[in-house]
Coordinates of C-alpha atoms in Angstrom, one line a residue:
X1 CA -21.1 -44.7 -64.4
X2 CA -19.4 -42.4 -61.9
X3 CA -15.7 -42.0 -62.5
X4 CA -12.8 -42.2 -60.1
X5 CA -9.5 -40.8 -61.4
X6 CA -6.3 -42.7 -60.3
X7 CA -2.7 -41.5 -60.2
X8 CA 0.5 -43.2 -59.3
X9 CA 3.3 -41.1 -57.9
X10 CA 6.9 -42.4 -58.0
X11 CA 10.5 -41.8 -57.6
X12 CA 12.7 -39.3 -59.4
X13 CA 15.2 -42.1 -60.2
X14 CA 14.3 -44.0 -63.4
X15 CA 16.0 -47.2 -62.2
X16 CA 13.7 -47.3 -59.1
X17 CA 10.6 -46.6 -61.1
X18 CA 11.4 -49.3 -63.6
X19 CA 12.1 -51.9 -61.0
X20 CA 8.9 -51.1 -59.0
X21 CA 6.6 -50.9 -62.1
X22 CA 5.5 -54.6 -61.8
X23 CA 4.4 -54.3 -58.2
X24 CA 2.6 -51.0 -58.8
X25 CA 0.7 -52.4 -61.8
X26 CA -0.4 -55.4 -59.7
X27 CA -1.6 -53.2 -56.9
X28 CA -3.5 -50.9 -59.2
X29 CA -5.3 -53.8 -60.8
X30 CA -6.5 -54.9 -57.4
X31 CA -7.6 -51.4 -56.4
X32 CA -9.4 -50.9 -59.7
X33 CA -11.3 -54.1 -59.4
X34 CA -12.3 -53.2 -55.8
X35 CA -13.7 -49.8 -57.0
X36 CA -15.4 -51.4 -60.0
X37 CA -17.1 -53.9 -57.7
X38 CA -18.8 -50.9 -56.0
X39 CA -20.2 -49.8 -59.4
X40 CA -17.7 -47.1 -60.3
X41 CA -15.4 -46.6 -63.2
X42 CA -11.7 -46.0 -62.8
X43 CA -9.8 -43.8 -65.2
X44 CA -6.0 -43.7 -64.9
X45 CA -5.0 -40.1 -65.3
X46 CA -1.6 -40.8 -67.0
X47 CA -0.4 -43.6 -69.2
X48 CA 2.4 -46.1 -69.0
X49 CA 5.5 -44.6 -70.9
X50 CA 7.1 -47.2 -73.1
X51 CA 10.3 -45.1 -73.4
X52 CA 10.7 -44.7 -69.7
X53 CA 9.5 -48.2 -69.1
X54 CA 7.2 -47.2 -66.2
X55 CA 3.9 -45.5 -65.5
X56 CA 4.8 -43.2 -62.6
X57 CA 4.6 -39.5 -62.2
X58 CA 8.3 -38.9 -61.9
X59 CA 8.7 -35.1 -61.5
X60 CA 6.9 -32.1 -60.4
X61 CA 6.9 -30.9 -64.0
X62 CA 5.1 -34.0 -65.2
X63 CA 2.8 -34.0 -62.2
X64 CA 1.5 -30.5 -63.2
X65 CA 0.9 -31.7 -66.7
X66 CA -1.1 -34.6 -65.4
X67 CA -3.3 -32.5 -63.1
X68 CA -4.2 -30.1 -65.8
X69 CA -6.4 -32.8 -67.3
X70 CA -8.0 -34.1 -64.1
X71 CA -11.4 -32.5 -63.4
X72 CA -11.0 -30.5 -60.2
X73 CA -14.1 -31.9 -58.6
X74 CA -13.5 -35.6 -59.5
X75 CA -12.9 -38.2 -56.8
X76 CA -9.2 -38.9 -56.9
X77 CA -7.2 -41.9 -55.8
X78 CA -3.4 -41.8 -55.2
X79 CA -2.3 -45.4 -55.4
X80 CA 1.1 -46.2 -53.9
X81 CA 2.9 -49.5 -54.0
X82 CA 6.3 -47.7 -53.9
X83 CA 8.3 -45.0 -52.3
X84 CA 7.3 -41.7 -53.8
X85 CA 8.4 -38.0 -53.9
X86 CA 5.5 -36.1 -52.5
X87 CA 6.2 -32.8 -54.3
X88 CA 5.5 -34.5 -57.6
X89 CA 1.8 -34.4 -56.8
X90 CA 1.4 -32.1 -53.8
X91 CA 0.7 -29.0 -56.0
X92 CA -2.2 -30.8 -57.6
X93 CA -3.6 -32.2 -54.4
X94 CA -3.5 -28.8 -52.7
X95 CA -5.7 -27.2 -55.4
X96 CA -7.9 -30.3 -56.0
X97 CA -11.5 -29.7 -54.9
X98 CA -12.9 -33.3 -55.1
X99 CA -12.4 -36.0 -52.5
X100 CA -8.9 -37.4 -52.2
X101 CA -8.0 -41.0 -51.1
X102 CA -4.5 -42.2 -50.6
X103 CA -4.2 -46.0 -50.8
X104 CA -1.3 -48.4 -50.2
X105 CA -0.7 -52.1 -50.4
X106 CA 0.2 -53.8 -47.1
X107 CA 3.7 -54.7 -48.2
X108 CA 7.2 -53.8 -47.1
X109 CA 8.9 -54.5 -50.3
X110 CA 9.3 -51.1 -52.2
X111 CA 7.6 -49.6 -50.0
X112 CA 4.2 -48.0 -50.7
X113 CA 3.2 -47.8 -47.0
X114 CA 6.2 -45.5 -46.3
X115 CA 5.4 -43.4 -49.4
X116 CA 1.8 -43.1 -48.4
X117 CA 2.6 -42.0 -44.9
X118 CA 4.9 -39.4 -46.2
X119 CA 2.3 -38.0 -48.5
X120 CA -0.3 -38.1 -45.7
X121 CA 2.0 -36.1 -43.5
X122 CA 2.6 -33.6 -46.2
X123 CA -1.1 -33.2 -46.9
X124 CA -1.7 -32.8 -43.2
X125 CA 0.9 -30.0 -43.0
X126 CA -0.6 -28.4 -46.1
X127 CA -4.1 -28.4 -44.6
X128 CA -5.5 -30.6 -47.4
X129 CA -8.5 -32.8 -46.5
X130 CA -7.9 -36.4 -47.5
X131 CA -8.8 -39.9 -46.6
X132 CA -6.5 -42.9 -46.4
X133 CA -6.7 -46.7 -46.4
X134 CA -4.5 -49.7 -46.8
X135 CA -4.9 -53.5 -47.5
X136 CA -3.1 -56.7 -48.2
X137 CA -5.4 -57.8 -51.0
X138 CA -8.1 -55.1 -51.2
X139 CA -10.8 -57.7 -50.4
X140 CA -11.0 -57.5 -46.6
X141 CA -14.0 -56.1 -44.9
X142 CA -12.0 -53.3 -43.3
X143 CA -10.9 -52.0 -46.7
X144 CA -14.3 -52.6 -48.4
X145 CA -16.2 -50.7 -45.7
X146 CA -13.8 -47.8 -45.8
X147 CA -13.9 -47.6 -49.6
X148 CA -17.7 -47.6 -49.6
X149 CA -17.7 -44.8 -47.1
X150 CA -15.3 -42.7 -49.3
X151 CA -17.2 -43.4 -52.5
X152 CA -20.5 -42.4 -50.8
X153 CA -19.4 -39.6 -48.5
X154 CA -16.0 -38.6 -49.7
X155 CA -14.5 -39.4 -46.3
X156 CA -13.3 -42.3 -44.1
X157 CA -13.4 -42.2 -40.3
X158 CA -10.8 -44.3 -38.6
X159 CA -10.5 -45.4 -34.9
X160 CA -8.1 -43.1 -33.1
X161 CA -9.3 -43.8 -29.5
X162 CA -5.8 -44.7 -28.5
X163 CA -4.8 -41.0 -28.6
X164 CA -5.3 -38.6 -25.7
X165 CA -3.9 -35.1 -25.0
X166 CA -1.2 -34.7 -22.4
X167 CA -3.6 -32.8 -20.1
X168 CA -5.3 -36.2 -19.5
X169 CA -2.1 -37.8 -18.3
X170 CA -0.7 -37.5 -14.7
X171 CA 2.9 -36.3 -14.6
X172 CA 4.9 -36.6 -11.4
X173 CA 5.9 -33.3 -10.0
X174 CA 9.6 -34.1 -10.1
X175 CA 9.4 -35.0 -13.8
X176 CA 7.4 -31.9 -14.6
X177 CA 9.9 -29.7 -12.8
X178 CA 12.8 -31.3 -14.7
X179 CA 10.9 -30.7 -18.0
X180 CA 10.3 -27.1 -17.2
X181 CA 13.9 -26.5 -16.3
X182 CA 15.2 -28.3 -19.3
X183 CA 12.9 -26.3 -21.7
X184 CA 13.7 -23.0 -20.1
X185 CA 17.4 -23.7 -20.5
X186 CA 17.1 -24.6 -24.2
X187 CA 15.0 -21.5 -24.9
X188 CA 17.6 -19.4 -23.1
X189 CA 20.8 -21.0 -24.4
X190 CA 19.4 -21.8 -27.9
X191 CA 20.8 -24.4 -30.3
X192 CA 21.7 -24.7 -33.9
X193 CA 20.4 -27.3 -36.3
X194 CA 22.7 -27.8 -39.3
X195 CA 20.6 -28.5 -42.4
X196 CA 22.5 -29.7 -45.5
X197 CA 19.9 -28.7 -48.1
X198 CA 16.2 -28.9 -47.2
X199 CA 13.4 -30.9 -48.8
X200 CA 14.9 -34.3 -49.4
X201 CA 12.8 -36.4 -51.8
X202 CA 9.9 -33.9 -51.7
X203 CA 9.3 -34.5 -48.0
X204 CA 7.4 -31.4 -47.4
X205 CA 6.2 -32.8 -44.0
X206 CA 9.9 -32.9 -42.9
X207 CA 10.5 -29.1 -43.1
X208 CA 9.6 -27.1 -40.0
X209 CA 8.8 -23.4 -40.8
X210 CA 11.4 -21.2 -39.0
X211 CA 8.7 -19.3 -37.2
X212 CA 7.5 -22.5 -35.5
X213 CA 11.0 -24.0 -34.9
X214 CA 12.5 -20.9 -33.4
X215 CA 9.9 -20.7 -30.6
X216 CA 11.6 -23.9 -29.2
X217 CA 15.0 -22.2 -29.0
X218 CA 16.4 -24.1 -32.1
X219 CA 17.5 -22.2 -35.2
X220 CA 18.5 -23.5 -38.6
X221 CA 22.0 -23.1 -40.1
X222 CA 21.3 -23.7 -43.7
X223 CA 24.3 -25.5 -45.1
X224 CA 25.1 -26.8 -48.6
X225 CA 25.9 -30.3 -49.5
X226 CA 28.4 -28.9 -52.0
X227 CA 30.3 -27.5 -48.9
X228 CA 30.3 -30.9 -47.4
X229 CA 31.7 -32.4 -50.6
X230 CA 34.3 -29.6 -50.8
X231 CA 35.3 -30.3 -47.2
X232 CA 35.7 -34.0 -48.0
X233 CA 38.3 -33.0 -50.6
X234 CA 40.4 -31.4 -47.8
X235 CA 40.5 -34.6 -45.7
X236 CA 43.9 -36.4 -46.0
X237 CA 43.8 -40.1 -47.0
X238 CA 45.6 -40.9 -43.8
X239 CA 42.8 -39.5 -41.6
X240 CA 40.2 -41.5 -43.6
X241 CA 42.3 -44.6 -43.2
X242 CA 42.5 -44.1 -39.4
X243 CA 38.7 -44.0 -39.2
X244 CA 38.4 -47.1 -41.4
X245 CA 41.0 -48.9 -39.2
X246 CA 38.9 -47.9 -36.1
X247 CA 35.8 -49.6 -37.6
X248 CA 37.8 -52.8 -38.4
X249 CA 39.3 -52.9 -34.9
X250 CA 35.7 -52.6 -33.4
X251 CA 34.7 -55.6 -35.4
X252 CA 32.6 -54.1 -38.2
X253 CA 32.1 -56.7 -40.9
X254 CA 32.4 -55.0 -44.3
X255 CA 30.9 -57.1 -47.1
X256 CA 33.3 -56.2 -49.9
X257 CA 33.2 -57.3 -53.5
X258 CA 35.2 -56.5 -56.7
X259 CA 32.6 -54.7 -58.7
X260 CA 32.1 -50.9 -58.0
X261 CA 28.7 -50.9 -59.7
X262 CA 27.2 -53.7 -57.6
X263 CA 29.5 -54.4 -54.6
X264 CA 30.7 -52.4 -51.6
X265 CA 34.4 -51.6 -52.0
X266 CA 37.1 -50.2 -49.7
X267 CA 37.3 -47.1 -51.9
X268 CA 33.6 -46.3 -51.2
X269 CA 34.0 -46.7 -47.5
X270 CA 37.1 -44.5 -47.4
X271 CA 35.1 -41.8 -49.1
X272 CA 32.4 -42.3 -46.4
X273 CA 35.1 -41.9 -43.8
X274 CA 36.1 -38.5 -45.3
X275 CA 32.4 -37.5 -45.3
X276 CA 32.2 -38.4 -41.6
X277 CA 35.3 -36.3 -40.8
X278 CA 34.0 -33.4 -42.9
X279 CA 30.6 -33.4 -41.3
X280 CA 32.1 -33.1 -37.8
X281 CA 34.4 -30.3 -38.8
X282 CA 31.6 -28.3 -40.5
X283 CA 29.3 -28.9 -37.4
X284 CA 32.1 -27.6 -35.2
X285 CA 32.7 -24.6 -37.5
X286 CA 29.1 -23.5 -37.3
X287 CA 28.3 -24.6 -33.7
X288 CA 25.7 -27.2 -34.7
X289 CA 24.2 -29.3 -32.0
X290 CA 22.6 -31.6 -34.6
X291 CA 23.0 -32.0 -38.3
X292 CA 21.0 -33.6 -41.2
X293 CA 22.5 -34.6 -44.5
X294 CA 20.0 -34.8 -47.4
X295 CA 22.2 -37.0 -49.6
X296 CA 19.5 -38.3 -51.9
X297 CA 19.6 -35.4 -54.4
X298 CA 22.8 -33.8 -55.5
X299 CA 25.3 -35.5 -53.2
X300 CA 24.2 -38.9 -54.6
X301 CA 25.9 -38.0 -57.9
X302 CA 29.2 -37.1 -56.2
X303 CA 29.8 -39.5 -53.3
X304 CA 28.8 -42.8 -51.8
X305 CA 25.8 -42.9 -49.5
X306 CA 25.9 -41.1 -46.2
X307 CA 24.4 -43.9 -44.0
X308 CA 27.6 -45.2 -42.5
X309 CA 28.4 -41.6 -41.6
X310 CA 25.0 -41.0 -40.1
X311 CA 24.9 -44.1 -37.9
X312 CA 28.4 -43.4 -36.7
X313 CA 27.6 -39.7 -35.8
X314 CA 24.6 -40.9 -33.8
X315 CA 26.8 -43.1 -31.6
X316 CA 28.7 -41.9 -28.5
X317 CA 31.4 -44.5 -29.1
X318 CA 32.7 -43.4 -32.5
X319 CA 36.0 -42.8 -34.3
X320 CA 37.8 -39.8 -32.8
X321 CA 38.2 -36.7 -35.1
X322 CA 40.3 -33.7 -34.4
X323 CA 39.8 -30.1 -35.4
X324 CA 41.6 -29.5 -38.7
X325 CA 45.2 -28.6 -38.0
X326 CA 44.9 -29.4 -34.3
X327 CA 44.9 -32.3 -31.9
X328 CA 41.8 -31.1 -30.1
X329 CA 39.0 -33.7 -30.5
X330 CA 35.6 -32.6 -31.8
X331 CA 32.6 -33.4 -29.6
X332 CA 34.7 -35.6 -27.4
X333 CA 32.7 -38.2 -25.5
X334 CA 29.5 -37.3 -27.4
X335 CA 27.5 -38.3 -30.4
X336 CA 26.5 -35.6 -32.9
X337 CA 22.8 -36.4 -33.3
X338 CA 22.0 -36.8 -37.0
X339 CA 18.6 -36.7 -38.6
X340 CA 18.4 -38.9 -41.6
X341 CA 17.1 -37.6 -45.0
X342 CA 17.3 -34.1 -43.4
X343 CA 14.0 -34.6 -41.7
X344 CA 13.9 -31.5 -39.4
X345 CA 11.0 -32.9 -37.4
X346 CA 13.2 -35.8 -36.5
X347 CA 16.1 -33.4 -36.0
X348 CA 14.3 -31.4 -33.3
X349 CA 13.0 -34.6 -31.7
X350 CA 16.4 -36.2 -31.8
X351 CA 18.3 -33.3 -30.4
X352 CA 15.9 -32.9 -27.5
X353 CA 15.9 -36.6 -26.8
X354 CA 19.7 -36.7 -26.8
X355 CA 20.1 -33.9 -24.3
X356 CA 17.1 -35.0 -22.1
X357 CA 18.3 -38.6 -21.9
X358 CA 21.7 -37.2 -20.7
X359 CA 19.8 -35.4 -17.9
X360 CA 18.0 -38.6 -17.0
X361 CA 21.3 -40.6 -17.0
X362 CA 20.1 -42.9 -19.9
X363 CA 22.2 -43.8 -22.9
X364 CA 21.3 -40.9 -25.3
X365 CA 21.6 -42.6 -28.7
X366 CA 18.5 -42.3 -30.8
X367 CA 17.5 -42.5 -34.4
X368 CA 14.6 -42.3 -36.8
X369 CA 13.4 -45.4 -38.6
X370 CA 10.9 -45.8 -41.4
X371 CA 7.5 -47.2 -40.2
X372 CA 8.1 -49.8 -42.8
X373 CA 5.7 -52.7 -42.4
X374 CA 4.6 -55.4 -39.9
X375 CA 2.7 -58.7 -39.4
X376 CA 1.5 -60.9 -36.6
X377 CA 4.1 -63.1 -35.0
X378 CA 3.3 -66.2 -32.9
X379 CA 6.3 -68.2 -31.6
X380 CA 9.4 -68.0 -29.5
X381 CA 10.9 -64.6 -28.6
X382 CA 14.0 -64.5 -26.4
X383 CA 13.1 -67.8 -24.7
X384 CA 9.4 -67.1 -24.1
X385 CA 6.2 -67.3 -26.1
X386 CA 5.0 -64.2 -28.0
X387 CA 1.8 -63.6 -29.8
X388 CA 1.7 -60.0 -31.0
X389 CA 1.7 -57.7 -33.9
X390 CA 5.4 -57.0 -34.5
X391 CA 6.3 -53.9 -36.6
X392 CA 9.4 -53.7 -38.8
X393 CA 11.1 -50.4 -38.1
X394 CA 13.8 -50.1 -40.8
X395 CA 16.0 -47.3 -42.0
X396 CA 18.7 -47.0 -44.7
X397 CA 21.6 -47.3 -42.3
X398 CA 21.6 -44.4 -39.9
X399 CA 20.8 -46.3 -36.7
X400 CA 23.5 -46.1 -34.0
X401 CA 25.4 -49.4 -33.1
X402 CA 24.5 -48.8 -29.5
X403 CA 21.0 -50.0 -30.4
X404 CA 22.2 -53.3 -31.8
X405 CA 22.8 -56.7 -30.3
X406 CA 26.5 -56.9 -30.0
X407 CA 27.1 -53.1 -30.5
X408 CA 29.8 -52.4 -33.1
X409 CA 30.6 -56.2 -33.3
X410 CA 27.0 -56.7 -34.4
X411 CA 27.4 -54.3 -37.4
X412 CA 27.5 -55.6 -41.0
X413 CA 28.2 -52.9 -43.5
X414 CA 26.7 -53.8 -46.9
X415 CA 26.4 -51.9 -50.2
X416 CA 23.4 -49.7 -50.6
X417 CA 21.1 -51.0 -53.4
X418 CA 22.2 -49.8 -56.8
X419 CA 18.6 -48.8 -57.8
X420 CA 18.7 -46.1 -55.2
X421 CA 22.4 -45.5 -54.6
X422 CA 24.4 -45.4 -57.8
X423 CA 27.8 -44.8 -56.2
X424 CA 27.3 -47.4 -53.4
X425 CA 28.5 -46.9 -49.9
X426 CA 28.1 -49.0 -46.8
X427 CA 25.2 -49.2 -44.4
X428 CA 25.2 -49.7 -40.6
X429 CA 23.2 -52.9 -40.5
X430 CA 22.3 -54.6 -37.3
X431 CA 19.5 -56.1 -35.2
X432 CA 18.1 -53.9 -32.5
X433 CA 18.5 -55.3 -29.0
X434 CA 15.5 -56.3 -26.9
X435 CA 14.3 -53.7 -24.5
X436 CA 11.9 -50.8 -24.0
X437 CA 11.8 -47.7 -26.1
X438 CA 10.0 -44.4 -26.3
X439 CA 8.8 -43.7 -29.8
X440 CA 7.7 -40.3 -31.0
X441 CA 7.0 -38.0 -33.9
X442 CA 7.1 -34.2 -34.3
X443 CA 4.8 -32.9 -37.1
X444 CA 3.1 -29.8 -38.4
X445 CA -0.7 -29.6 -38.4
X446 CA -3.1 -26.6 -38.5
X447 CA -0.1 -24.3 -38.5
X448 CA 1.2 -25.7 -35.2
X449 CA 4.0 -28.0 -34.1
X450 CA 2.5 -31.2 -32.6
X451 CA 4.0 -34.2 -30.9
X452 CA 2.8 -37.8 -30.6
X453 CA 4.6 -40.3 -28.4
X454 CA 4.1 -43.8 -26.9
X455 CA 5.9 -46.9 -25.6
X456 CA 7.0 -50.0 -27.5
X457 CA 8.9 -53.1 -26.6
X458 CA 11.7 -54.2 -28.9
X459 CA 11.6 -58.0 -29.1
X460 CA 14.1 -60.6 -30.2
X461 CA 12.8 -62.8 -33.0
X462 CA 14.3 -66.1 -34.2
X463 CA 17.0 -65.5 -36.8
X464 CA 15.0 -67.1 -39.6
X465 CA 12.0 -64.8 -38.9
X466 CA 14.4 -61.8 -38.9
X467 CA 16.0 -62.9 -42.2
X468 CA 12.5 -63.3 -43.8
X469 CA 11.5 -59.8 -42.6
X470 CA 14.7 -58.5 -44.1
X471 CA 14.1 -60.4 -47.4
X472 CA 10.6 -58.9 -47.6
X473 CA 11.9 -55.3 -47.0
X474 CA 15.6 -54.2 -47.6
X475 CA 18.2 -56.7 -46.3
X476 CA 21.1 -54.2 -46.3
X477 CA 19.4 -52.0 -43.6
X478 CA 19.2 -52.1 -39.8
X479 CA 16.1 -53.6 -38.4
X480 CA 14.0 -53.1 -35.2
X481 CA 11.3 -55.6 -34.1
X482 CA 8.8 -53.4 -32.2
X483 CA 5.6 -54.2 -30.4
X484 CA 3.6 -51.0 -29.9
X485 CA 1.8 -50.8 -26.5
X486 CA -2.0 -50.5 -26.7
X487 CA -2.1 -49.5 -30.4
X488 CA -3.4 -51.7 -33.2
X489 CA -1.9 -51.7 -36.7
X490 CA -4.8 -49.7 -38.2
X491 CA -4.9 -47.2 -35.4
X492 CA -1.2 -46.5 -35.9
X493 CA -1.6 -46.0 -39.6
X494 CA -4.6 -43.8 -39.2
X495 CA -2.9 -41.4 -36.8
X496 CA 0.8 -41.3 -37.8
X497 CA 1.7 -38.2 -39.8
X498 CA 5.1 -39.3 -41.2
X499 CA 7.1 -42.0 -42.9
X500 CA 9.5 -41.7 -40.0
X501 CA 9.3 -42.7 -36.3
X502 CA 11.9 -41.6 -33.7
X503 CA 13.1 -44.2 -31.1
X504 CA 15.3 -44.1 -28.0
X505 CA 16.0 -46.9 -25.5
X506 CA 15.4 -46.7 -21.7
X507 CA 16.9 -49.1 -19.1
X508 CA 13.5 -50.8 -18.4
X509 CA 9.8 -50.2 -18.8
X510 CA 9.6 -47.9 -15.7
X511 CA 12.5 -45.9 -17.1
X512 CA 10.8 -45.7 -20.4
X513 CA 7.6 -44.3 -18.9
X514 CA 9.5 -41.7 -16.9
X515 CA 11.4 -40.7 -20.0
X516 CA 8.2 -40.5 -22.1
X517 CA 6.5 -38.3 -19.5
X518 CA 9.7 -36.1 -19.2
X519 CA 9.9 -35.6 -23.0
X520 CA 6.2 -35.1 -23.4
X521 CA 6.2 -32.4 -20.7
X522 CA 9.4 -30.8 -22.2
X523 CA 7.7 -30.6 -25.6
X524 CA 4.7 -29.0 -24.1
X525 CA 6.9 -26.5 -22.2
X526 CA 8.5 -25.7 -25.6
X527 CA 5.1 -24.8 -27.0
X528 CA 4.2 -28.1 -28.9
X529 CA 0.7 -29.7 -28.6
X530 CA 1.4 -33.1 -27.1
X531 CA -0.5 -36.3 -27.4
X532 CA 0.1 -39.7 -25.7
X533 CA -0.7 -42.7 -27.7
X534 CA -1.6 -46.2 -26.4
X535 CA -0.8 -47.7 -23.0
X536 CA 1.9 -46.3 -20.8

């Protein structure tokens, strides 16, 4: 029998791998059965480790050991039911000569879809040929047809007819002029992107090569998370308390408990307040127009999670912070756009969005989310009937409260899950308000910066539906219910080159279309290849 080799990439954190092992094993069983039904044999390229209590590739070192024993020309499946660190396996996939298939289960729980999209984006940037597919049970015709194609031809062709180059889209002359003027000013004035350590969680797709980024007028200031922690140590307790008091006065509901290991505590939040102050002061010192904190590696062993900090930085209405030793307020009346998980593609997008939305007179707050999961919804939505595929956009807490129903009063700060965040820290949890958004993604392909964008409507679902979607994903994190315009589930998955998606509100649908065209034209003027997706 012909043999397909299968690998399972995982997290660096043992606790996460152990907790996700059961879901991964169940998914692998389904994938293996599906391949065997087509007359092929599946060989798992690395065993379950009884000492570690999981069967994932959990480091780049181990990944290299595994790939040494995989025949270079063999068909290879990367099966993902969990979040994964792409660099654990990227080296082997870059040098592998046989056909590669990335597979995920259609579930938001751990989440494999997000992990697979990150790996896909990384492979795309690296110029590696691969195919990709997803399924709820691996028995549906869409999956079976795609699998047969890959086994027979080593490739799968998906429908991406929803994508068209910007040259095929009519842009009003006034919008085009605004975009040209904005882009020329950015290239002339230039801007600094503060990067607190690159390469979070092996997200190779999230690193923009300097030679590509600099052409847009944006330059990196490479900062160290150790400097951020050191600056936190200089922040007086009284200043952290003032930020905490501001949150409470605004109506933020902190879900405190007595146990540091499992609950959110006031001590954790006060440390987050110091990180918030430190981030603003460092950004001011270096002249950063946008910053990204990696957190996940290094800083996670020293301080609580950065998500409360990130969501607050992204909001225009935020606690005031003065320059150290002065009464002069930093970034007065402005947000400091933050790109979560130091995703530089989101950082470039977020900074341009913030400044351009200011030019348009729109609220400038924007954020990335994970393209986490979705399902069909039929029922009431904000007083009317809705029958649509509603995506779950979800991120670990970095969304600005301006996006939420109720603003700051709609924020619940809950402890980050211990399996990922050992030292805790609060999130900025809320439900995104109904309205129209522009979504987008900057990515690297064929050695170029590219940009996809489209429209979506954020809908309000009944509370019980929202609660169930939270339960099926991560209930501590902010959620957005999004209906993509003119794009099916499978079209979106086939095209999107990242685990992250950038979102920004507009006043209405007409405003969203204007903003989309303005940003698309701006990105083109900055040298990016631009594509419009779906209906606008």
